[in-house]
XYZ file of C-alpha atoms in Angstrom:
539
model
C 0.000 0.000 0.000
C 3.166 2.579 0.761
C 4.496 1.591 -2.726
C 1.076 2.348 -3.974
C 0.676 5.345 -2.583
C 4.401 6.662 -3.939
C 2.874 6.037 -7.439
C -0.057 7.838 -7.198
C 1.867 10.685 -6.243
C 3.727 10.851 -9.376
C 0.713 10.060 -11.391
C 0.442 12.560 -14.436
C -2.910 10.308 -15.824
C -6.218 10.743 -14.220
C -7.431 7.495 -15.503
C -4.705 5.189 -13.603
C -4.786 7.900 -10.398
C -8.528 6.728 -9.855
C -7.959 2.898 -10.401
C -5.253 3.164 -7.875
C -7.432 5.213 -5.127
C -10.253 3.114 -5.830
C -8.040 0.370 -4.637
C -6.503 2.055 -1.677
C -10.016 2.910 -0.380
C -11.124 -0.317 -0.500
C -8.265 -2.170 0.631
C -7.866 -4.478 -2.034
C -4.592 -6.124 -1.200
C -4.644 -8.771 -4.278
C -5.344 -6.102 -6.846
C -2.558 -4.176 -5.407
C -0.686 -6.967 -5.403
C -1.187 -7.600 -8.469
C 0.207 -4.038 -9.784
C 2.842 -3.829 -7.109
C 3.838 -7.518 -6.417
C 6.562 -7.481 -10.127
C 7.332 -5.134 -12.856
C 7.506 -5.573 -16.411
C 10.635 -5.774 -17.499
C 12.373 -4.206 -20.384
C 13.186 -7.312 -22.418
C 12.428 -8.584 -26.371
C 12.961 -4.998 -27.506
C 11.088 -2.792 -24.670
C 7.776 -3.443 -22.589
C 4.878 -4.843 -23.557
C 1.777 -5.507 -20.603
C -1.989 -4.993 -19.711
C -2.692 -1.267 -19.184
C -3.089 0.249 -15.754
C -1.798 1.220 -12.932
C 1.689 0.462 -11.403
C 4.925 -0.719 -12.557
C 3.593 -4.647 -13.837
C 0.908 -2.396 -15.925
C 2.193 -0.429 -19.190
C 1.059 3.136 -18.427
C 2.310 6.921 -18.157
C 4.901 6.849 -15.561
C 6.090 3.440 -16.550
C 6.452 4.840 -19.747
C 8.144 8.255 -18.548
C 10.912 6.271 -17.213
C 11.884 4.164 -19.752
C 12.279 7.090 -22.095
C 14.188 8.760 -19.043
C 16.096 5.523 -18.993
C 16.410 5.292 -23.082
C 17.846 9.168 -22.463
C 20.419 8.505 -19.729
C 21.949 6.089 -22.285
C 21.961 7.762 -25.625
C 23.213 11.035 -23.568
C 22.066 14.767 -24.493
C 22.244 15.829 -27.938
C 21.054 12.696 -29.789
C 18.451 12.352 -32.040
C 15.122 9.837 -31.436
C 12.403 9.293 -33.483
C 8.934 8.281 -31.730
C 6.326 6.421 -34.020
C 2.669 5.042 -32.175
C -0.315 2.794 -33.313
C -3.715 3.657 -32.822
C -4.155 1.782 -29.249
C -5.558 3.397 -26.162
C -2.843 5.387 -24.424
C -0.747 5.284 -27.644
C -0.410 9.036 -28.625
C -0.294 10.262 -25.024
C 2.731 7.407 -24.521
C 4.336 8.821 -27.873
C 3.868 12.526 -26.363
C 5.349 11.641 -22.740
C 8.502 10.401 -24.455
C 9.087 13.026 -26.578
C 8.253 14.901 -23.389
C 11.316 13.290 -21.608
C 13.442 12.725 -23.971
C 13.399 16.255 -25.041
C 13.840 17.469 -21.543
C 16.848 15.635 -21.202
C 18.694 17.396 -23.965
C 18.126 14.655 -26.903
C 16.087 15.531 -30.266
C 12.814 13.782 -30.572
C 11.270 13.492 -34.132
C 7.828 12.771 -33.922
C 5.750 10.315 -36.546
C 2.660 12.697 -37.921
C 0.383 10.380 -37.016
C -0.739 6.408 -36.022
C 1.582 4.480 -38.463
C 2.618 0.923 -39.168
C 5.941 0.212 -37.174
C 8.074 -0.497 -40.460
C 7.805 3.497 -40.913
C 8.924 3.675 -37.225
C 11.686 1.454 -38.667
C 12.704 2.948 -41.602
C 12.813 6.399 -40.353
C 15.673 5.555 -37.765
C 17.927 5.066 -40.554
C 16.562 7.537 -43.060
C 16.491 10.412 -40.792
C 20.298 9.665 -39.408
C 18.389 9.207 -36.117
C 20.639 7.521 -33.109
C 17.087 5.600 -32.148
C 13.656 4.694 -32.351
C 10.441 4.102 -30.368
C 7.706 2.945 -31.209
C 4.247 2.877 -28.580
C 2.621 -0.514 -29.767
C 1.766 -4.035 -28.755
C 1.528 -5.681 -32.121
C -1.007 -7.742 -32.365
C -1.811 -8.448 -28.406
C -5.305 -8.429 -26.740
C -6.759 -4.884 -26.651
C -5.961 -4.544 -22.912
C -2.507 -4.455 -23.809
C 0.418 -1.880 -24.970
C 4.019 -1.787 -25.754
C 7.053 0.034 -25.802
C 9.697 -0.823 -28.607
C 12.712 0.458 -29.122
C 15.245 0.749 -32.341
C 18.908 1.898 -32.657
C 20.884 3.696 -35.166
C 20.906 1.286 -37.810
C 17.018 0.548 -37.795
C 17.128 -2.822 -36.368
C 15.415 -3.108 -32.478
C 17.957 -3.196 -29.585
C 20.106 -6.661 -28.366
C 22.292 -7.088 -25.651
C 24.101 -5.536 -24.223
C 22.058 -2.429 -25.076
C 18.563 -3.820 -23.522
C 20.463 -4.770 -20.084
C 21.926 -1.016 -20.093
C 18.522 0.669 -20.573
C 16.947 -1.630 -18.234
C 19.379 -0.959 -15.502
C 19.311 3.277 -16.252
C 15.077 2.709 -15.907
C 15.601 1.186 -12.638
C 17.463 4.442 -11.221
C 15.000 6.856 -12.443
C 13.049 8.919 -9.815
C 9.479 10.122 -9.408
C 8.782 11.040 -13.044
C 7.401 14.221 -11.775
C 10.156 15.395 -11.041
C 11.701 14.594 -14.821
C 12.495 18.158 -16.371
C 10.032 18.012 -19.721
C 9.995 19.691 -23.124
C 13.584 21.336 -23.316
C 16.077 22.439 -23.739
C 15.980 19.467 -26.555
C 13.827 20.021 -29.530
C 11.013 18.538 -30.688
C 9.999 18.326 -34.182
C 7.060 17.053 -35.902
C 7.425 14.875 -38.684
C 4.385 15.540 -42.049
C 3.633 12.721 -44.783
C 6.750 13.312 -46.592
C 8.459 10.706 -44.153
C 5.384 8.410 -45.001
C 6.109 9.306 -48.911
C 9.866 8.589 -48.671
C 8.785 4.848 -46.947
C 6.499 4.358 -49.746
C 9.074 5.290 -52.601
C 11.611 2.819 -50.688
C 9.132 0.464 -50.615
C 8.079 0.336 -54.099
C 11.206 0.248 -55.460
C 11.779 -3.694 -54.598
C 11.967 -6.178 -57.330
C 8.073 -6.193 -58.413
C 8.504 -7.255 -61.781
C 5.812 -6.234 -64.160
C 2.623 -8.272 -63.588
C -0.167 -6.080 -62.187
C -3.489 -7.579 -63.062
C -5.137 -8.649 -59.550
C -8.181 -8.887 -57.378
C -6.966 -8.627 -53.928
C -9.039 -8.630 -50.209
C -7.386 -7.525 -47.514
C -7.622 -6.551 -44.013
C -5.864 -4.404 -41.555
C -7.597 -6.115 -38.466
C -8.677 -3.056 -36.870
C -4.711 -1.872 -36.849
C -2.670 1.047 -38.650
C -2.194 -0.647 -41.578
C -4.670 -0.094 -44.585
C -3.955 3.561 -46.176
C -0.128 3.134 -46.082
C -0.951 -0.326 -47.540
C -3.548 0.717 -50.292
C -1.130 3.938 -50.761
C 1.627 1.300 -51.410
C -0.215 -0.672 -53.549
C -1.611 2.206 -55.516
C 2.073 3.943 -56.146
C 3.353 0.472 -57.512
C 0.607 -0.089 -60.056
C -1.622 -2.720 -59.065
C -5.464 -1.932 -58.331
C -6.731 -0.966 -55.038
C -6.978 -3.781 -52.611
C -10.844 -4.614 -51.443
C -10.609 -4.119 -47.478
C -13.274 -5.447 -45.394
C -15.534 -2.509 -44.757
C -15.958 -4.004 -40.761
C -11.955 -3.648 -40.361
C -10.977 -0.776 -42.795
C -10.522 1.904 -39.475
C -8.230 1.368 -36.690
C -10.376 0.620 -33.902
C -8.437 0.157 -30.407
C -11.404 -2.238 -29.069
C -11.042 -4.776 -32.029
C -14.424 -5.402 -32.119
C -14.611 -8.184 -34.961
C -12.163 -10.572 -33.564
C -11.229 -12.001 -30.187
C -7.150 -11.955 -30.342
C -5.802 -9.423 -33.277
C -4.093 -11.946 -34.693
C -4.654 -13.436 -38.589
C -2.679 -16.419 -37.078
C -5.653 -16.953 -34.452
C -8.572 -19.022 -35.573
C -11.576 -16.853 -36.435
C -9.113 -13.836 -36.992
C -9.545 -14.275 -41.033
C -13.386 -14.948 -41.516
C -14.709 -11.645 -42.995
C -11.589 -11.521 -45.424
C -11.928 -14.260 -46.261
C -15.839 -13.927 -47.005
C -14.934 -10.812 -48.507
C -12.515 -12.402 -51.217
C -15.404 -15.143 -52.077
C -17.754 -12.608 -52.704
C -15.988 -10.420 -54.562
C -13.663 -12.833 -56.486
C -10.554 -12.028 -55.278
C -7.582 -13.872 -56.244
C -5.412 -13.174 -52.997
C -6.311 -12.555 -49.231
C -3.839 -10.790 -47.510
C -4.288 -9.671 -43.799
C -1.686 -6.975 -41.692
C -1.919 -7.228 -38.008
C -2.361 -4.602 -36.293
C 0.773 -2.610 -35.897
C 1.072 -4.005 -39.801
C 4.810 -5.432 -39.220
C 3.356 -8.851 -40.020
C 1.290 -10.409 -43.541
C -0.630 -13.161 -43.456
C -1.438 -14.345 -47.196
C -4.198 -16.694 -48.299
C -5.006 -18.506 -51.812
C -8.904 -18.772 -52.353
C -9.612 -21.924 -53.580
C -11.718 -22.922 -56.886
C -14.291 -24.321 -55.060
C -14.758 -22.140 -52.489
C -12.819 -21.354 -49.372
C -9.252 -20.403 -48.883
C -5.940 -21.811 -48.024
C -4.070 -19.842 -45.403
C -0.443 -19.978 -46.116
C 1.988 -21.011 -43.108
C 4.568 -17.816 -42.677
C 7.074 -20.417 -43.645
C 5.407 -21.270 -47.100
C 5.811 -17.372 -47.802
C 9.358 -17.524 -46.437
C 9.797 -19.915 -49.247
C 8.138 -17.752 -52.281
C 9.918 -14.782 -50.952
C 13.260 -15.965 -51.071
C 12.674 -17.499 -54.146
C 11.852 -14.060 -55.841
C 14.364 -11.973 -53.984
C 17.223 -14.183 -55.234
C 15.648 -14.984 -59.100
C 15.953 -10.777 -58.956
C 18.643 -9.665 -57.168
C 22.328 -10.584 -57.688
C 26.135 -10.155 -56.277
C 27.045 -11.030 -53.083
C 23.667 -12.050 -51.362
C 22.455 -13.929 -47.510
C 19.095 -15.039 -46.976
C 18.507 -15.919 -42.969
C 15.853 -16.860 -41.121
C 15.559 -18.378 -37.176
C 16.146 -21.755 -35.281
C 12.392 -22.516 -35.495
C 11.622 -21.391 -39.109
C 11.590 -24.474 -41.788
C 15.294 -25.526 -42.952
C 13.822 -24.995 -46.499
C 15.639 -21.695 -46.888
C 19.214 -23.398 -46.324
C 18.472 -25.412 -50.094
C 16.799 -22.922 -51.695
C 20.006 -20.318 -50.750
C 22.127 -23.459 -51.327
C 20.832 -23.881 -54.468
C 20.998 -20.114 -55.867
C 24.499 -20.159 -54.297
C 24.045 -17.786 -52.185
C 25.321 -17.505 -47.976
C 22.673 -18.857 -45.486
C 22.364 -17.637 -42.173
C 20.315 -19.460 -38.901
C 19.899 -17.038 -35.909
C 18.083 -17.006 -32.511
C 14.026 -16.316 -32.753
C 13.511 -12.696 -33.749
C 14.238 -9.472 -36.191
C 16.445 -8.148 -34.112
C 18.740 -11.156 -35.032
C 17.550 -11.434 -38.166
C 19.045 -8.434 -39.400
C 22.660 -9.169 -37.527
C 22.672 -12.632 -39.882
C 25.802 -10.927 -41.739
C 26.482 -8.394 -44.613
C 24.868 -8.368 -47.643
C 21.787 -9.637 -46.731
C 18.610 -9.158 -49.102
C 15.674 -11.191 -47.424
C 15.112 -12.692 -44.222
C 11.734 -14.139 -42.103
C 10.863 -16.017 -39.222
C 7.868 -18.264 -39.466
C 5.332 -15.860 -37.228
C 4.562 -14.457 -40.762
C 7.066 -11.802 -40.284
C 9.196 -11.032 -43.284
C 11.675 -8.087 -44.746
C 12.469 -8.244 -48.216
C 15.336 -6.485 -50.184
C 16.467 -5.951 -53.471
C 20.517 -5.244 -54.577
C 20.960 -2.355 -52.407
C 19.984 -4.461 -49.453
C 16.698 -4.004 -47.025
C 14.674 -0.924 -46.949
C 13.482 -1.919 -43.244
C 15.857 -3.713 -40.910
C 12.557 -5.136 -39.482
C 9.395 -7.300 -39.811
C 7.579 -5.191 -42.925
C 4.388 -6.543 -43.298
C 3.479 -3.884 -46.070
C 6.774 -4.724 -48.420
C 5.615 -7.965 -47.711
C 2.274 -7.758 -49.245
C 3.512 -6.059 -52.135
C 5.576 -8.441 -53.258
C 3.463 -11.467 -52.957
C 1.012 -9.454 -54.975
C 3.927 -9.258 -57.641
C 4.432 -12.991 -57.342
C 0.365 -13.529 -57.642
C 0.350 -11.569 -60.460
C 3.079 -13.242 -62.162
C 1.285 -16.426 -61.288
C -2.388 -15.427 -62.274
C -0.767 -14.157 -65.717
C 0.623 -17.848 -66.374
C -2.882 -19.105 -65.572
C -1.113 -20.328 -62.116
C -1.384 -19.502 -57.968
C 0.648 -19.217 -55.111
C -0.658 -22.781 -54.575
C 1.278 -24.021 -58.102
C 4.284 -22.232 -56.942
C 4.739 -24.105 -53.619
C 4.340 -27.494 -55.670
C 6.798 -26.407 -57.626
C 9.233 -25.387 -54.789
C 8.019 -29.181 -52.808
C 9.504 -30.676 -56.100
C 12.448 -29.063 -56.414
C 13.552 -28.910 -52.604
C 11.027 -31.674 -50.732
C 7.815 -30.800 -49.074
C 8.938 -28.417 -45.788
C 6.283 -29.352 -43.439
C 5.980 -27.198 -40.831
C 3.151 -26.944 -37.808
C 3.465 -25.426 -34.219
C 1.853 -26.139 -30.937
C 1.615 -23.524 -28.182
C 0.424 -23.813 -24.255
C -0.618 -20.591 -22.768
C -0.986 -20.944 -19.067
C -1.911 -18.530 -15.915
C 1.108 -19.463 -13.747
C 4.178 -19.379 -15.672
C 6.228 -22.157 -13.206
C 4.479 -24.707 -15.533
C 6.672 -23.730 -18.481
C 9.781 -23.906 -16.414
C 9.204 -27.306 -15.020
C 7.766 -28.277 -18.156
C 11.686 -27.100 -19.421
C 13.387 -28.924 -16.212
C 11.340 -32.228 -17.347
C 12.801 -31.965 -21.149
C 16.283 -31.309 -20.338
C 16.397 -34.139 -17.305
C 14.631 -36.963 -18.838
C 14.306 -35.832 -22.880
C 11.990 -38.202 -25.095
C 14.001 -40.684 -26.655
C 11.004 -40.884 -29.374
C 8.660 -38.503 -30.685
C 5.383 -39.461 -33.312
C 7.253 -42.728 -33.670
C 9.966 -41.674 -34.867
C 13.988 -41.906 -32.936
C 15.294 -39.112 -30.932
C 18.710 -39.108 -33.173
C 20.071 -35.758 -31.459
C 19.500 -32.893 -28.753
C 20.598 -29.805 -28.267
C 20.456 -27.578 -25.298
C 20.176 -24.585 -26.866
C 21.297 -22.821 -23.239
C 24.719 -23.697 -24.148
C 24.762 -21.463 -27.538
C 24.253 -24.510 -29.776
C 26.015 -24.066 -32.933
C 27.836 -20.406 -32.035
C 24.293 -19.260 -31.611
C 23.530 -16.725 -28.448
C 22.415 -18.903 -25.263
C 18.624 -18.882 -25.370
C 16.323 -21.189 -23.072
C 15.080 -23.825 -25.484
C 15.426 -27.312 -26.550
C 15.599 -28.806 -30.311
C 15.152 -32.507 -30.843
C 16.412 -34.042 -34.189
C 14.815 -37.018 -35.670
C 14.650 -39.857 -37.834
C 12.540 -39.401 -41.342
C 14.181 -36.166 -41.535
C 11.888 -34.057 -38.822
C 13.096 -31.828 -35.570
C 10.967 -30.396 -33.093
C 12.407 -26.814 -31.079
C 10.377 -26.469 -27.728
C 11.231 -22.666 -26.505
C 9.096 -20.239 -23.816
C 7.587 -17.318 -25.771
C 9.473 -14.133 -25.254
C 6.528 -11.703 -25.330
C 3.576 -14.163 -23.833
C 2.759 -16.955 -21.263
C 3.556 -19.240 -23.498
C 5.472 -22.533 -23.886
C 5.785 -22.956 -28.263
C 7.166 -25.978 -29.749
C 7.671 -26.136 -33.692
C 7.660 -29.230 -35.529
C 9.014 -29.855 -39.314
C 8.304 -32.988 -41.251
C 10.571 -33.029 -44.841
C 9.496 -35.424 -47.232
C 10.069 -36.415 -50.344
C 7.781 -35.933 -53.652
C 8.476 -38.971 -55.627
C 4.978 -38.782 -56.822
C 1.675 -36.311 -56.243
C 2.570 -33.647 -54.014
C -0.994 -34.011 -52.683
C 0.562 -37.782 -51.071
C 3.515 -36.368 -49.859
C 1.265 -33.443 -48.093
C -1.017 -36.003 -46.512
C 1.992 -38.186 -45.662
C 3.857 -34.913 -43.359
C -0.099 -33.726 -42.115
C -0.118 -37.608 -40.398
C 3.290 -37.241 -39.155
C 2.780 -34.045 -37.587
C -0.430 -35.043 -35.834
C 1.660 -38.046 -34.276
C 4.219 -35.772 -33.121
C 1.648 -33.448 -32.017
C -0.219 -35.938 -29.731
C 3.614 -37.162 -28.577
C 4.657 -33.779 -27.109
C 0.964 -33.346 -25.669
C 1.585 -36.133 -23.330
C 5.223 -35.735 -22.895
C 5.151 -31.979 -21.604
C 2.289 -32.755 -19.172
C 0.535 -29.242 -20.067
């Protein structure tokens, strides 16, 4: 209650002052508790948490000091530009750091409005800027915000950097005593930064194929007019957006979890696409960093494409048109396809730990990379535009590749039987626990490491790896990859940003006849494994 009561004094925001007295006046320990008992730490690239009141909540003070943290590192004089979504609290969190971060003697360039985070992205390094924030929880539950936060070259922060801001947060003050708006300077950004994204954008490898019917939605989120402005500027036709959707909308209304991942998440753009004829569905969640792409299918329906299956396309289309010196990379849990399909174009392959931010460390010259939570960042020769997930490059250019397709009487769907024949069907599939008490995922992890599974879906155990002990000159990272006979691996690995305990399973196998066998074949394999780890992880 005494920690309580230091907050509210410092509380610029009405809204969180009167949750908090509410709770002091009635006494209610376990909601205090609940706000007071932990903290949200600054991890994965910044904060992300429920809103409300106290340090485990994302709100205004936490907010003020970790941009008075983010300030005590950069030092005075540096430049920082601040990007938001269109969540609750986002513009007055966006305002608050430049607020502080101004105050403390840096520069703060402010994003004219709610915008995608790739602009946040490519702004850093387009602007010369020394940082980034961006006030967003990507495609969380509407309860939620974020705090994210970029350095010089674009790219969001790794260690050591994250461990220094975090420790600079923790010696902040009262934020009301932070000294706000000066004697550092604040500008604020118009469309031209918007215009400059869009130009970058647009001039990836598109090739010339433009004909196409395309349904989209931005899932309530920031994406749709940079999108359609996108799509507009490189030729094609407007996309169809579903009408319910089309404005950001902080409640998400339509859906249940913001995610075009999460079951449900898809309907109406789907629904949209068989009603209007569309040849492609493509989806943006909210803070548009991510694309989720779906094929409608002849006889109604739609196939939604794993993010790995677009890893594949991708990658095939950066490296048909792009040449020199290239790397492709992708993470530990994405599909191994992209190690033949660089192998085979001859170019270097990188494998890093799960996330952009190591994405974009893979090595030098590196043109396209993903990770197989639909995130993606495609390049051309003079490398990547953003040196982060774009979900609206991303779009574009599978619309080029449907285009190309649809002019050859083809789909995405033809393309990926192509690439099973050439390289062997990649089957991938995840399964994820979410739990309430997050002691279940670390016994869950004791249990795999102490007694691992010597079989998994009936197939051998060949091989583990503890990938604590920086498996293969990689980072340590808490996780655990299996390798099996038949060609599969499973990675087991807690979530970074959610209660979470993923596992990711990949089946490769061989097309010596229809691809249609061979996809039925890997679908029964990774139901056995499936069942396998259900029972072995006890969640």
């Amino acid at each position: 209650m005494e920690a309580a009561r230091r907050w509210l004094a410092q509380d610029p925001d009405p809204d969180t002052r009167a949750e908090l007295s509410a709770l002091l006046d009635a006494g209610d320990l376990a909601g205090l508790r609940d706000r007071f008992g932990a903290k949200l730490e600054f991890g994965t690239a910044g904060l992300r948490g429920e809103l409300g009141a106290g340090p485990n909540r994302m709100n205004r003070v936490t907010v003020m000091r970790a941009a008075a943290g983010l300030a005590q590192v950069l030092g005075p004089g540096k430049h920082v530009v601040i990007g938001y979504d269109a969540r609750r609290k986002s513009d007055v969190f966006a305002s608050d750091t430049a607020a502080v971060l101004t105050g403390a003697g840096l520069h703060a360039s402010l994003l004219p409005g709610p915008l995608p985070t790739p602009v946040l992205a490519f702004a850093v390094r387009h602007l010369g800027a020394d940082a980034g924030v961006t006030v967003t929880a990507s495609h969380n539950p509407p309860r939620d915000n974020g705090y994210k936060v970029y350095w010089g070259d674009g790219s969001q922060i790794v260690p050591p950097i994250d461990r220094e801001i975090s420790a600079a947060i923790d010696a902040v003050g009262p934020v009301d005593r932070l000294p706000l708006h000066g004697p550092g300077t604040l500008t604020e950004l118009g469309e031209g930064i918007v215009d400059d994204y869009l130009d970058a954008v647009t001039s990836l490898p598109l090739g010339d194929a433009r004909e196409l019917r395309v349904a989209y939605t931005p899932l309530h989120g920031v994406g749709g007019a940079t999108l359609t402005g996108a799509f507009l500027a490189a030729g094609f036709e407007s996309p169809m957006a579903v009408e319910e959707q089309r404005e950001p909308d902080p409640d998400f209304p339509t859906v249940s979890f913001p995610n075009p991942e999460e079951p449900g998440a898809m309907d109406l753009a789907i629904a949209l696409a068989a009603a209007k004829g569309a040849d492609l569905v493509l989806a943006n969640d909210p803070d548009a960093d991510r694309c989720a792409v779906g094929v409608p299918l002849p006889g109604g329906g739609c196939r939604m494409l794993t993010g790995d299956e677009v890893g594949g396309l991708l990658a095939e289309h950066v490296l048909t048109h792009t040449t020199g010196d290239r790397m492709v990379a992708t993470t530990i849990v994405s599909s191994s396809l992209l190690g033949k399909i660089a192998a085979a174009y001859g170019v270097r392959y990188g494998e890093t730990l799960t996330g952009f931010k190591w994405i974009i460390k893979a090595g030098p010259g590196l043109v396209f990379g993903y990770e197989e939570a639909i995130g993606y960042s495609v390049g051309s020769d003079d490398g990547l535009p953003v040196h982060d997930k774009d979900g609206i490059g991303a779009a574009l250019t599978v619309a080029a590749i449907a285009a190309a397709a649809r002019r050859d009487g083809r789909t995405l769907l033809d393309l990926l039987d192509d690439q099973a024949r050439r390289y062997g069907l990649h089957a991938t599939s995840q399964l994820s626990f979410r739990v309430a008490d997050l002691s279940l995922i670390t016994d869950a992890m004791t249990r795999l490491r102490t007694t691992p599974p010597t079989e998994l879906g009936g197939r051998v155990v060949t091989g583990v790896d503890d990938l604590t002990k920086g498996e293969g000159g990689l980072p340590p990272t808490d996780g655990m990859r299996y390798h099996l006979t038949g060609d599969a691996r499973v990675v087991i690995r807690p979530s970074g940003t959610e209660p979470k305990l993923k596992c990711y399973l990949e089946v490769v196998a061989p097309v010596t006849g229809e691809v249609a066998d061979a996809r039925a074949h890997a679908a029964r394999s990774l139901d056995a494994l499936k069942a396998d780890l259900s029972s072995s992880l006890g969640l």
